[in-house]
Short mmCIF file of C-alpha atoms in Angstrom, two decimals:
data_model
loop_
_atom_site.label_atom_id
_atom_site.label_comp_id
_atom_site.label_asym_id
_atom_site.label_seq_id
_atom_site.Cartn_x
_atom_site.Cartn_y
_atom_site.Cartn_z
CA MET E 1 0.00 0.00 0.00
CA VAL E 2 2.83 2.42 0.91
CA ALA E 3 4.62 1.56 -2.32
CA GLU E 4 1.47 2.34 -4.28
CA MET E 5 1.13 5.74 -2.54
CA ILE E 6 4.75 6.65 -3.36
CA GLN E 7 4.23 5.66 -6.99
CA PHE E 8 1.03 7.80 -7.17
CA GLU E 9 2.83 10.86 -5.72
CA GLN E 10 5.66 10.46 -8.22
CA LEU E 11 3.18 10.41 -11.10
CA GLN E 12 1.42 13.52 -9.80
CA SER E 13 4.75 15.31 -9.43
CA GLU E 14 5.71 14.51 -13.04
CA LYS E 15 2.36 15.87 -14.29
CA GLU E 16 2.84 19.15 -12.43
CA LYS E 17 6.34 19.69 -13.88
CA PRO E 18 6.38 22.15 -16.82
CA LYS E 19 7.06 20.40 -20.09
CA GLU E 20 10.52 20.92 -21.53
CA GLU E 21 10.39 23.27 -24.56
CA PRO E 22 11.90 21.94 -27.80
CA LEU E 23 15.46 23.07 -28.37
CA GLU E 24 14.46 25.16 -31.39
CA LYS E 25 11.84 26.97 -29.32
CA LYS E 26 14.45 27.77 -26.71
CA THR E 27 17.12 29.00 -29.07
CA GLY E 28 14.88 30.63 -31.68
CA VAL E 29 16.99 29.06 -34.43
CA ILE E 30 14.96 26.73 -36.60
CA ARG E 31 15.30 24.53 -39.64
CA LYS E 32 12.81 24.12 -42.46
CA PRO E 33 12.33 21.11 -44.70
CA ASN E 34 14.14 21.21 -48.05
CA SER E 35 16.19 24.26 -47.05
CA THR E 36 19.92 24.44 -46.37
CA LYS E 37 19.55 27.81 -44.61
CA LEU E 38 18.92 28.51 -40.94
CA TYR E 39 15.85 30.52 -39.93
CA VAL E 40 15.22 32.61 -36.84
CA GLU E 41 11.95 32.88 -34.93
CA LEU E 42 11.01 35.95 -32.91
CA TYR E 43 7.81 37.54 -31.59
CA PRO E 44 8.27 41.30 -32.14
CA ASN E 45 5.17 43.43 -31.50
CA GLY E 46 3.23 40.28 -30.64
CA ILE E 47 3.64 38.85 -34.16
CA ARG E 48 5.34 35.55 -34.85
CA GLU E 49 8.04 36.02 -37.45
CA GLN E 50 10.09 33.26 -39.04
CA ILE E 51 12.69 34.79 -41.34
CA SER E 52 15.63 33.29 -43.18
CA SER E 53 19.03 34.25 -41.82
CA ARG E 54 20.51 33.54 -45.27
CA LEU E 55 23.23 31.60 -43.43
CA GLU E 56 24.06 27.98 -44.22
CA ASP E 57 23.09 25.34 -41.68
CA THR E 58 26.46 24.81 -39.95
CA PRO E 59 27.32 24.47 -36.22
CA GLU E 60 29.27 27.71 -36.34
CA ASN E 61 26.39 29.69 -37.87
CA GLU E 62 23.90 28.13 -35.47
CA LYS E 63 26.01 29.26 -32.51
CA LEU E 64 26.19 32.82 -33.90
CA LEU E 65 22.43 32.95 -34.46
CA ILE E 66 21.58 31.63 -30.99
CA ALA E 67 23.52 34.55 -29.48
CA TRP E 68 21.92 36.99 -31.93
CA VAL E 69 18.38 35.78 -31.14
CA ALA E 70 19.05 36.11 -27.40
CA ASP E 71 20.16 39.69 -27.96
CA GLN E 72 17.02 40.50 -29.99
CA ARG E 73 14.75 38.93 -27.38
CA GLU E 74 16.30 41.18 -24.77
CA LYS E 75 15.62 44.23 -26.99
CA ILE E 76 12.01 43.14 -27.45
CA ALA E 77 11.63 42.83 -23.69
CA ASN E 78 13.15 46.30 -23.20
CA ASP E 79 11.08 47.91 -26.02
CA THR E 80 14.24 48.83 -27.91
CA PHE E 81 13.76 46.38 -30.78
CA VAL E 82 13.47 47.87 -34.30
CA PHE E 83 12.24 45.38 -36.88
CA ALA E 84 13.72 47.13 -39.95
CA GLU E 85 17.16 47.19 -38.31
CA ALA E 86 16.99 43.55 -37.29
CA PHE E 87 15.69 42.36 -40.66
CA PRO E 88 16.87 44.81 -43.36
CA ASN E 89 16.09 42.29 -46.11
CA ALA E 90 12.48 41.75 -45.05
CA SER E 91 9.69 42.89 -47.35
CA GLU E 92 8.73 46.57 -47.32
CA LYS E 93 5.23 45.49 -46.33
CA LYS E 94 6.51 43.80 -43.15
CA LYS E 95 8.78 46.72 -42.35
CA ALA E 96 5.93 49.18 -42.69
CA LEU E 97 3.64 47.06 -40.50
CA HIS E 98 6.15 46.76 -37.66
CA ALA E 99 7.13 50.41 -37.93
CA GLN E 100 3.48 51.31 -37.38
CA LEU E 101 3.29 49.02 -34.34
CA GLU E 102 6.55 50.46 -33.03
CA GLY E 103 5.17 53.96 -33.36
CA THR E 104 7.67 55.02 -36.00
CA GLU E 105 7.53 55.79 -39.72
CA HIS E 106 9.19 53.43 -42.16
CA ARG E 107 10.71 54.95 -45.26
CA ALA E 108 11.96 52.47 -47.86
CA GLU E 109 15.60 52.95 -48.74
CA VAL E 110 15.98 53.64 -52.44
CA GLY E 111 19.01 51.40 -52.68
CA SER E 112 17.35 48.35 -51.16
CA PHE E 113 13.79 48.59 -52.50
CA VAL E 114 13.28 46.09 -55.33
CA PHE E 115 11.60 47.85 -58.25
CA ASN E 116 9.38 44.98 -59.41
CA ALA E 117 7.99 44.49 -55.90
CA TYR E 118 6.70 48.06 -56.03
CA VAL E 119 5.43 47.62 -59.61
CA ASP E 120 3.15 44.75 -58.52
CA ARG E 121 1.71 46.80 -55.68
CA TRP E 122 1.36 49.87 -57.89
CA ALA E 123 -0.56 47.90 -60.51
CA GLU E 124 -2.85 46.40 -57.88
CA ASN E 125 -3.64 49.83 -56.42
CA ASN E 126 -4.01 51.81 -59.65
CA LEU E 127 -5.05 49.76 -62.69
CA ASP E 128 -8.61 49.06 -61.56
CA GLY E 129 -9.32 52.78 -61.77
CA PHE E 130 -8.40 52.88 -65.47
CA THR E 131 -10.67 52.30 -68.44
CA PRO E 132 -10.55 48.68 -69.69
CA ILE E 133 -8.46 49.64 -72.72
CA LYS E 134 -5.97 51.76 -70.75
CA LYS E 135 -5.76 49.01 -68.13
CA ALA E 136 -4.93 46.44 -70.81
CA ASP E 137 -2.31 48.76 -72.33
CA TYR E 138 -0.60 49.38 -68.99
CA LYS E 139 -0.64 45.70 -68.04
CA GLY E 140 0.86 44.81 -71.41
CA VAL E 141 3.69 47.34 -71.02
CA ILE E 142 4.39 46.27 -67.44
CA ASN E 143 4.45 42.53 -68.12
CA TYR E 144 6.07 42.58 -71.57
CA TRP E 145 8.62 45.39 -71.26
CA ILE E 146 9.15 46.75 -67.75
CA LYS E 147 9.22 43.75 -65.42
CA PRO E 148 11.41 41.50 -67.61
CA TYR E 149 14.04 44.22 -68.03
CA PHE E 150 14.26 45.58 -64.48
CA ASN E 151 13.79 42.15 -62.91
CA HIS E 152 15.64 42.25 -59.55
CA MET E 153 16.96 45.82 -59.80
CA THR E 154 16.38 48.18 -56.90
CA PHE E 155 15.26 51.76 -57.32
CA GLY E 156 18.84 52.71 -56.52
CA ASP E 157 20.04 50.80 -59.60
CA ILE E 158 17.83 52.84 -61.93
CA THR E 159 19.78 55.79 -63.31
CA GLY E 160 19.74 57.74 -66.53
CA ILE E 161 22.28 55.28 -67.94
CA THR E 162 19.97 52.37 -67.01
CA LEU E 163 17.06 54.00 -68.83
CA LYS E 164 19.26 54.71 -71.83
CA SER E 165 20.06 51.00 -72.05
CA PHE E 166 16.37 50.18 -71.59
CA VAL E 167 15.37 52.40 -74.52
CA LYS E 168 17.87 50.60 -76.74
CA THR E 169 15.87 47.39 -76.24
CA PHE E 170 12.75 48.94 -77.80
CA LYS E 171 12.63 46.60 -80.77
CA HIS E 172 9.99 44.20 -82.05
CA LYS E 173 10.53 40.80 -80.48
CA SER E 174 8.58 38.72 -82.98
CA GLY E 175 6.77 38.81 -86.32
CA LYS E 176 7.82 40.37 -89.62
CA LYS E 177 9.35 43.42 -87.89
CA ARG E 178 11.46 41.43 -85.45
CA GLY E 179 14.63 43.36 -84.63
CA HIS E 180 13.28 46.65 -86.00
CA LYS E 181 12.87 49.64 -83.68
CA LEU E 182 9.46 50.35 -82.22
CA SER E 183 7.62 53.39 -83.50
CA THR E 184 8.16 56.65 -81.66
CA SER E 185 4.61 56.62 -80.30
CA ARG E 186 4.97 53.06 -78.97
CA ALA E 187 8.31 53.87 -77.32
CA LYS E 188 6.83 56.93 -75.64
CA LYS E 189 3.90 54.87 -74.30
CA ILE E 190 6.32 52.47 -72.58
CA LEU E 191 8.19 55.35 -70.97
CA THR E 192 4.93 57.00 -69.91
CA VAL E 193 3.99 53.90 -67.90
CA LEU E 194 7.47 53.65 -66.39
CA ARG E 195 7.44 57.34 -65.49
CA ALA E 196 4.06 57.05 -63.75
CA ILE E 197 5.36 54.22 -61.55
CA TRP E 198 8.63 56.02 -60.80
CA ASP E 199 6.97 59.31 -59.86
CA ASP E 200 4.51 57.60 -57.49
CA ALA E 201 7.31 55.74 -55.69
CA VAL E 202 9.45 58.88 -55.28
CA GLU E 203 6.46 60.79 -53.91
CA GLU E 204 5.32 57.97 -51.61
CA TYR E 205 8.72 57.46 -49.99
CA GLN E 206 9.93 61.06 -50.32
CA TRP E 207 13.24 60.11 -51.89
CA ASP E 208 15.65 62.93 -52.59
CA ARG E 209 17.46 61.85 -55.74
CA SER E 210 18.12 62.93 -59.32
CA ASP E 211 15.50 62.30 -61.96
CA PRO E 212 16.82 59.72 -64.49
CA PHE E 213 14.18 60.77 -67.03
CA THR E 214 15.68 64.26 -67.20
CA PHE E 215 19.07 62.75 -67.97
CA ILE E 216 17.89 60.76 -70.99
CA ARG E 217 15.59 63.41 -72.47
CA LYS E 218 18.24 64.58 -74.95
CA PHE E 219 19.14 61.02 -75.85
CA LEU E 220 15.49 60.21 -76.51
CA ARG E 221 15.08 63.18 -78.85
CA GLU E 222 18.12 62.12 -80.84
CA ASP E 223 17.08 58.47 -80.84
CA PHE E 224 13.55 59.21 -82.02
CA LYS E 225 14.95 61.35 -84.86
CA LYS E 226 16.86 58.30 -86.09
CA ARG E 227 13.75 56.12 -86.14
CA PRO E 228 12.36 55.49 -89.61
CA LYS E 229 9.54 57.78 -90.61
CA LYS E 230 6.18 56.26 -91.34
CA ALA E 231 5.89 55.13 -94.91
CA ASP E 232 3.48 56.95 -97.18
CA PRO E 233 -0.01 55.48 -96.79
CA GLU E 234 -0.80 52.64 -99.17
CA VAL E 235 -3.86 52.78 -101.39
CA PHE E 236 -5.76 50.11 -103.28
CA ARG E 237 -6.11 50.48 -107.02
CA PHE E 238 -9.67 49.73 -108.11
CA ALA E 239 -8.88 46.36 -109.72
CA GLU E 240 -6.96 45.29 -106.61
CA TRP E 241 -9.90 46.23 -104.42
CA MET E 242 -12.46 44.30 -106.46
CA SER E 243 -10.21 41.25 -106.43
CA LEU E 244 -10.00 41.50 -102.66
CA VAL E 245 -13.80 41.82 -102.32
CA ASP E 246 -14.30 38.75 -104.55
CA ASN E 247 -11.93 36.69 -102.39
CA MET E 248 -13.21 37.93 -99.02
CA ILE E 249 -15.39 35.61 -96.91
CA PRO E 250 -18.95 36.64 -97.98
CA HIS E 251 -20.00 37.40 -94.39
CA TYR E 252 -17.42 40.22 -94.17
CA ARG E 253 -17.95 41.78 -97.61
CA PRO E 254 -20.61 44.29 -96.47
CA MET E 255 -18.32 45.48 -93.69
CA ILE E 256 -15.26 46.13 -95.83
CA GLU E 257 -17.33 47.75 -98.58
CA THR E 258 -18.91 50.08 -96.02
CA MET E 259 -15.46 50.96 -94.70
CA ILE E 260 -13.99 51.82 -98.10
CA MET E 261 -17.06 53.91 -99.05
CA THR E 262 -17.06 55.92 -95.80
CA GLY E 263 -13.49 56.07 -94.45
CA MET E 264 -14.56 54.35 -91.21
CA SER E 265 -11.83 52.73 -89.14
CA MET E 266 -12.06 49.11 -88.00
CA SER E 267 -13.04 50.09 -84.46
CA GLU E 268 -15.72 52.49 -85.72
CA ALA E 269 -17.23 49.83 -87.96
CA ALA E 270 -17.25 47.35 -85.07
CA GLY E 271 -19.14 49.89 -82.92
CA LEU E 272 -21.76 50.91 -85.50
CA LYS E 273 -25.27 50.26 -84.13
CA LYS E 274 -28.41 49.67 -86.15
CA SER E 275 -30.09 52.46 -84.21
CA SER E 276 -27.48 54.88 -85.61
CA ILE E 277 -28.75 54.35 -89.16
CA LYS E 278 -31.35 56.94 -90.18
CA ASP E 279 -33.32 57.58 -93.39
CA ASP E 280 -30.64 59.47 -95.28
CA HIS E 281 -27.54 59.14 -93.11
CA PHE E 282 -25.93 57.21 -90.28
CA LEU E 283 -24.01 58.44 -87.24
CA ILE E 284 -20.51 57.42 -86.22
CA GLU E 285 -20.70 58.00 -82.48
CA ASN E 286 -18.91 55.15 -80.72
CA SER E 287 -16.33 52.44 -81.36
CA ILE E 288 -15.26 49.03 -80.08
CA VAL E 289 -11.58 48.45 -79.32
CA ARG E 290 -10.36 45.01 -78.15
CA GLY E 291 -13.89 44.02 -77.23
CA TYR E 292 -14.60 47.16 -75.18
CA GLU E 293 -17.08 49.78 -76.33
CA LYS E 294 -15.91 53.39 -76.23
CA GLU E 295 -18.62 56.01 -76.21
CA GLU E 296 -15.92 58.67 -76.60
CA LEU E 297 -14.18 58.53 -79.94
CA LYS E 298 -10.50 59.33 -80.56
CA THR E 299 -11.32 63.03 -80.94
CA SER E 300 -14.53 65.06 -80.92
CA TYR E 301 -14.18 65.43 -84.69
CA ARG E 302 -14.53 61.68 -85.16
CA ARG E 303 -18.20 61.92 -84.15
CA ARG E 304 -19.78 62.59 -87.53
CA LYS E 305 -22.71 62.14 -89.89
CA VAL E 306 -22.26 60.09 -93.06
CA PRO E 307 -24.73 60.51 -95.96
CA LEU E 308 -26.34 57.31 -97.26
CA THR E 309 -25.93 56.69 -100.98
CA LYS E 310 -28.03 54.09 -102.76
CA LYS E 311 -25.07 51.67 -102.90
CA LEU E 312 -24.19 52.20 -99.26
CA ARG E 313 -27.81 51.59 -98.19
CA GLU E 314 -27.85 48.29 -100.11
CA VAL E 315 -24.61 47.12 -98.51
CA LEU E 316 -25.75 48.05 -95.00
CA ASN E 317 -29.08 46.24 -95.48
CA VAL E 318 -27.21 43.03 -96.24
CA ALA E 319 -25.15 43.40 -93.04
CA ILE E 320 -28.21 44.26 -90.92
CA HIS E 321 -30.02 41.09 -91.94
CA GLN E 322 -26.99 38.89 -91.23
CA THR E 323 -27.29 39.26 -87.46
CA SER E 324 -29.88 39.79 -84.73
CA SER E 325 -27.39 41.89 -82.74
CA GLU E 326 -27.90 45.59 -82.04
CA TYR E 327 -24.64 46.11 -83.93
CA VAL E 328 -24.50 46.16 -87.72
CA PHE E 329 -21.28 44.21 -88.12
CA ARG E 330 -20.59 41.02 -86.19
CA ASN E 331 -18.28 38.10 -86.86
CA ALA E 332 -19.58 34.81 -88.24
CA ARG E 333 -20.46 33.63 -84.72
CA GLY E 334 -22.41 36.75 -83.86
CA ASN E 335 -19.75 38.24 -81.59
CA ALA E 336 -17.85 41.52 -81.84
CA VAL E 337 -15.56 41.83 -84.83
CA ASN E 338 -12.11 41.41 -83.34
CA HIS E 339 -8.58 40.35 -84.18
CA SER E 340 -9.85 37.14 -85.80
CA PHE E 341 -10.83 39.24 -88.84
CA ARG E 342 -7.51 41.11 -88.93
CA ASP E 343 -5.45 37.98 -88.32
CA SER E 344 -7.42 35.48 -90.38
CA ALA E 345 -10.10 36.60 -92.86
CA TRP E 346 -8.24 39.73 -94.02
CA PRO E 347 -4.79 38.22 -94.78
CA LEU E 348 -6.42 35.11 -96.30
CA ALA E 349 -8.41 37.24 -98.78
CA LEU E 350 -5.29 39.23 -99.72
CA LYS E 351 -3.38 36.02 -100.33
CA LYS E 352 -6.14 34.54 -102.49
CA ALA E 353 -6.31 37.79 -104.46
CA GLY E 354 -2.56 37.63 -105.09
CA LEU E 355 -1.93 40.94 -103.31
CA GLU E 356 0.87 41.97 -100.99
CA TYR E 357 -0.18 42.41 -97.38
CA LYS E 358 -1.73 45.74 -96.43
CA VAL E 359 -3.20 46.65 -93.06
CA PRO E 360 -7.01 47.06 -92.85
CA TYR E 361 -6.45 50.79 -92.23
CA THR E 362 -5.53 50.95 -95.94
CA MET E 363 -9.29 51.06 -96.61
CA ARG E 364 -9.50 54.44 -94.84
CA HIS E 365 -6.52 55.77 -96.81
CA THR E 366 -8.08 54.46 -100.01
CA PHE E 367 -11.39 56.22 -99.32
CA ALA E 368 -9.53 59.52 -98.96
CA ALA E 369 -7.44 59.04 -102.11
CA TRP E 370 -10.43 57.89 -104.17
CA SER E 371 -12.54 60.83 -102.93
CA LEU E 372 -9.83 63.30 -103.97
CA ALA E 373 -9.56 61.53 -107.33
CA LEU E 374 -13.30 62.21 -107.75
CA ASP E 375 -12.58 65.92 -107.10
CA MET E 376 -14.25 66.05 -103.70
CA HIS E 377 -13.58 69.38 -102.00
CA PRO E 378 -10.97 68.95 -99.21
CA ASN E 379 -13.25 70.66 -96.66
CA ARG E 380 -15.94 68.09 -97.40
CA LEU E 381 -13.45 65.23 -97.05
CA VAL E 382 -12.21 66.61 -93.72
CA LYS E 383 -15.73 66.36 -92.29
CA LEU E 384 -16.42 62.90 -93.69
CA MET E 385 -13.20 61.49 -92.25
CA GLY E 386 -13.43 63.19 -88.87
CA HIS E 387 -10.26 65.29 -89.07
CA ASN E 388 -9.96 68.73 -87.51
CA SER E 389 -8.16 70.44 -90.39
CA LYS E 390 -7.19 70.15 -94.04
CA LYS E 391 -3.55 69.71 -93.03
CA MET E 392 -3.97 65.95 -92.60
CA ILE E 393 -5.72 65.67 -95.95
CA TYR E 394 -2.93 67.44 -97.82
CA GLU E 395 0.02 65.95 -95.93
CA VAL E 396 -1.17 62.35 -95.78
CA TYR E 397 -3.53 61.83 -98.68
CA GLY E 398 -2.63 64.64 -101.05
CA ASP E 399 0.29 62.89 -102.77
CA TYR E 400 -0.30 61.72 -106.27
CA VAL E 401 -1.13 58.01 -106.53
CA GLU E 402 0.27 56.79 -109.83
CA GLY E 403 -2.39 55.41 -112.17
CA LEU E 404 -5.33 56.28 -109.92
CA GLU E 405 -6.66 58.83 -112.41
CA THR E 406 -7.40 55.97 -114.80
CA ASP E 407 -9.67 54.36 -112.19
CA THR E 408 -11.98 57.34 -111.62
CA ILE E 409 -14.80 56.14 -113.89
CA GLN E 410 -14.89 52.74 -112.19
CA ILE E 411 -14.69 54.33 -108.73
CA ARG E 412 -17.56 56.68 -109.58
CA GLU E 413 -19.73 53.79 -110.73
CA TYR E 414 -18.80 51.77 -107.67
CA PHE E 415 -19.57 54.55 -105.16
CA GLY E 416 -22.64 55.67 -107.15
CA TYR E 417 -23.39 58.95 -108.84
CA ASP E 418 -25.16 60.19 -105.71
CA PHE E 419 -21.84 60.12 -103.83
CA LYS E 420 -20.86 63.75 -103.34
#
């Protein structure tokens, strides 16, 4: 009986003893599966943090870290611990959080702040406020040009020389133009996105440093001057055009004929609604770009009224009866006319017609050239095309197109004698 009582008391005593903490818990130095580095565990500001020491798992490094962790624990206990000083390589998000809890203000150091980390946060905070088209443009620039180039650079690495090197990479990466410089407008769009990100970061963290964009301004002017000028606009001769129409998929013929008889752009044709067609005219008042409808056109002048000729009315009637949509022109499946036409139906028809490739915008250029060949007054053409002055008409479309004067009778018959 006595022996049983002694055994019972021993068991009770063992239960009341505090359990021994694991060695890692005591030292604050821990190991993680599949990692050769040692990690440290601390509880600053009541938050459990496990952060890599970036040191290899060796007895010597473990001994160093055990002493370091003990020192940091003492600072935490004495309220002298500063997270950003203890973990300078931690994310800016963590540093900002702990600075707030410590009652201080964290300012990211320009030389240690990774550029792409800020880009991701900037995009998340800003892109949703953009229009769908602008959002798509910015995302494309960020993912295709900015992030791949700057990769792991910090803001401190980005200087005027860095941007100069970046601009030199502005070349087509695929397709027929591979290796050729981007157009001036495309290059400027890339730099506009980069500048917006840069300016926001400098303002947010109040960095006092030189502006790399100022440094390269002269270089950019000189570089853009060296870029090839846009080629003179191409124009269809009448026989070429009729061959293209004959080889176009029948579903799309009304659309391309409407475009060449009105000077409408692809996006304007895609956005034309049946409700915009009146008794003797139709209104160009919105457009569809990349699947998104824009109620505001490129400029206020692009909103215009187009007279209906007999031929144009016939062509539009065919298109209207091809679809039950509120839009006049749809693709063969009843959806918005998109890149499938530009990338498939259009080049296929050109190939069948035995013609060299021309962009669909050639139809707008052709309308202008044909109208001038029919002696249309430039002021009248300016209004029909949605320009704001005759300057564009003379500079872009005013050049003589060899042989076009021999096509005027056929063009007149094609457009109709009520085309004025």
